GROMACS .gro file of C-alpha atoms in nm:
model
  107
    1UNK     CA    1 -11.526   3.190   9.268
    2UNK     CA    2 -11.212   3.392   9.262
    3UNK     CA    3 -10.935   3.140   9.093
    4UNK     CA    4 -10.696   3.356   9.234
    5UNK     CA    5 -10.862   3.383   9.592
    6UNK     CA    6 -11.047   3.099   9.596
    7UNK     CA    7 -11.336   3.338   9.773
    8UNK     CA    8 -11.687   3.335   9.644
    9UNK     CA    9 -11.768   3.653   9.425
   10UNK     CA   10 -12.112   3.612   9.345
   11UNK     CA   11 -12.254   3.989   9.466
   12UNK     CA   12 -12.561   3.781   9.498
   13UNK     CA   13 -12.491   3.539   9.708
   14UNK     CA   14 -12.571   3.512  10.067
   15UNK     CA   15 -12.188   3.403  10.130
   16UNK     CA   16 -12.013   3.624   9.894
   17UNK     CA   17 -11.680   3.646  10.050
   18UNK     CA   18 -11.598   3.317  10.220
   19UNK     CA   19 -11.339   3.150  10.111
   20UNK     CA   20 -11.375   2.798   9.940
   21UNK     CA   21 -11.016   2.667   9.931
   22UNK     CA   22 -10.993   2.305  10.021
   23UNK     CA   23 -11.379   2.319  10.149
   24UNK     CA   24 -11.659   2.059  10.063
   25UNK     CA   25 -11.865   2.305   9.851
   26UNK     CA   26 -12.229   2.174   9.861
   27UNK     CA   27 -12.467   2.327   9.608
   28UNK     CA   28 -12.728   2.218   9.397
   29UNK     CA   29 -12.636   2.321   9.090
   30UNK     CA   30 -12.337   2.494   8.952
   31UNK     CA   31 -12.372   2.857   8.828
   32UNK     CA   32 -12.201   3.015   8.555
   33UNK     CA   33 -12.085   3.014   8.192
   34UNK     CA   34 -11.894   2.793   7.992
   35UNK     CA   35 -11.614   2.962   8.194
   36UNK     CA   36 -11.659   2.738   8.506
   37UNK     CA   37 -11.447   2.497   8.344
   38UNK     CA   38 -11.131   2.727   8.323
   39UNK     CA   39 -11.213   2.845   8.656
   40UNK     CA   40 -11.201   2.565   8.854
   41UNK     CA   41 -10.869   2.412   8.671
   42UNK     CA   42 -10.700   2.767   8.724
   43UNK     CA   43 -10.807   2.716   9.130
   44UNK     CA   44 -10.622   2.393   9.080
   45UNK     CA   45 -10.274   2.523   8.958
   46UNK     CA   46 -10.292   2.794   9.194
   47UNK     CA   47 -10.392   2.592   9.509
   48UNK     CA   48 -10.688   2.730   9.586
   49UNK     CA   49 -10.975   2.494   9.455
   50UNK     CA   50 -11.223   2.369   9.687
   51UNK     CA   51 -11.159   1.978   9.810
   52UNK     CA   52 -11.469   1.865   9.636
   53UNK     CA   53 -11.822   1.932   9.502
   54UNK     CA   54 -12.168   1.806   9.659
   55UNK     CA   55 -12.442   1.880   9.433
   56UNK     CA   56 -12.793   1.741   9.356
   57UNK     CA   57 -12.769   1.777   8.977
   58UNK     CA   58 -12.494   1.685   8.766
   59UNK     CA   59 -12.310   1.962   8.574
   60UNK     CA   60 -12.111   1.881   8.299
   61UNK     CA   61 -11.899   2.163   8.272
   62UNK     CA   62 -11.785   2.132   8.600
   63UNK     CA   63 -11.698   1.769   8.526
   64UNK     CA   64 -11.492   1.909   8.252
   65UNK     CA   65 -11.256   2.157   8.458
   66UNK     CA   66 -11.199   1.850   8.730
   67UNK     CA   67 -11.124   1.610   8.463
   68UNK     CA   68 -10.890   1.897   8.289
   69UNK     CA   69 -10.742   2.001   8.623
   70UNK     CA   70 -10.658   1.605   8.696
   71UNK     CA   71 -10.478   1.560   8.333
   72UNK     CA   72 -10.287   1.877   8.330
   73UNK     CA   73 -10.182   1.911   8.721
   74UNK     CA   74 -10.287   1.524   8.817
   75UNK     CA   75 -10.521   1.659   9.102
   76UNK     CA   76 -10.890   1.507   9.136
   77UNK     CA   77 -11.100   1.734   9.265
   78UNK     CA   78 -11.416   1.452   9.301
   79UNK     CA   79 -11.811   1.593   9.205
   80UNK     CA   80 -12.040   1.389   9.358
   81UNK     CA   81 -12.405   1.351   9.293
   82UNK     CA   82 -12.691   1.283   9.598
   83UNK     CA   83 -13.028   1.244   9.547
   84UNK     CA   84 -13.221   1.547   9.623
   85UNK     CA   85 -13.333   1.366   9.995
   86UNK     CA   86 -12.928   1.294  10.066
   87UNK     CA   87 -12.837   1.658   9.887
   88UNK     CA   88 -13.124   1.779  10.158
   89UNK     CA   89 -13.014   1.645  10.445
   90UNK     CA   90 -12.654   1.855  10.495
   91UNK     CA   91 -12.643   2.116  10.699
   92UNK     CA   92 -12.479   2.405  10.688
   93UNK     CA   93 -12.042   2.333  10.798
   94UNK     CA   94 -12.158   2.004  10.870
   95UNK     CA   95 -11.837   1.773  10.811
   96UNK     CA   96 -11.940   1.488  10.579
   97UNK     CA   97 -11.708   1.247  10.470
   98UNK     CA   98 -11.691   1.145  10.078
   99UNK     CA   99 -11.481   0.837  10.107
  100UNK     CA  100 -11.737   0.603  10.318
  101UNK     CA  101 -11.973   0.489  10.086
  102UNK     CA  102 -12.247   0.730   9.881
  103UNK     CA  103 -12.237   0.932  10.160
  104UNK     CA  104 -12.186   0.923  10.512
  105UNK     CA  105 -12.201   1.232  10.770
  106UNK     CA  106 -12.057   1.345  11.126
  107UNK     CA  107 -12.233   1.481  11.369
   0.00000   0.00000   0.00000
């Protein structure tokens, strides 16, 4: 991800190019250097971070930029873990809402 942009720049990618500001990102697992870190709390300062992070395995070094980007700007951007049967089951745009319960999706 572009900090600046917020759109995906992985040339590898099937999405390169969409923009991820203030989008559930759902992945499985995070991609990248140490450098994710900084990335993600730069998206922060400049505004264009995505809302949160779906992913079936937990990444610590994306754990670190949220909890950097929380203490420096005091914005949580939340990372949250499914089972690989829950982290299956999302589709593609569908809206899923973080805040009722482990997980709970719209149709």
């Amino acid at each position: 991800m572009d900090p600046a942009t917020g759109q995906l720049i992985d040339s590898h990618h099937p999405q390169r190019g969409v923009n991820l500001t203030g989008r559930v990102v759902v992945m499985p697992s995070a991609r990248g250097s140490s450098s994710s870190a900084s990335v993600l709390a730069e998206a922060v300062r400049v505004g264009t971070a995505p809302a949160a992070f779906v992913m079936s395995e937990p990444d610590l070094i994306l754990a670190i930029g949220s909890a950097v980007a929380e203490e420096l700007y005091g914005i949580r951007i939340p990372i949250v873990v499914l089972p690989r049967a829950g982290y299956d089951a999302i589709a593609d745009g569908q809206q899923i809402d973080l805040e009722a319960g482990p997980f709970a999706s719209h149709a």
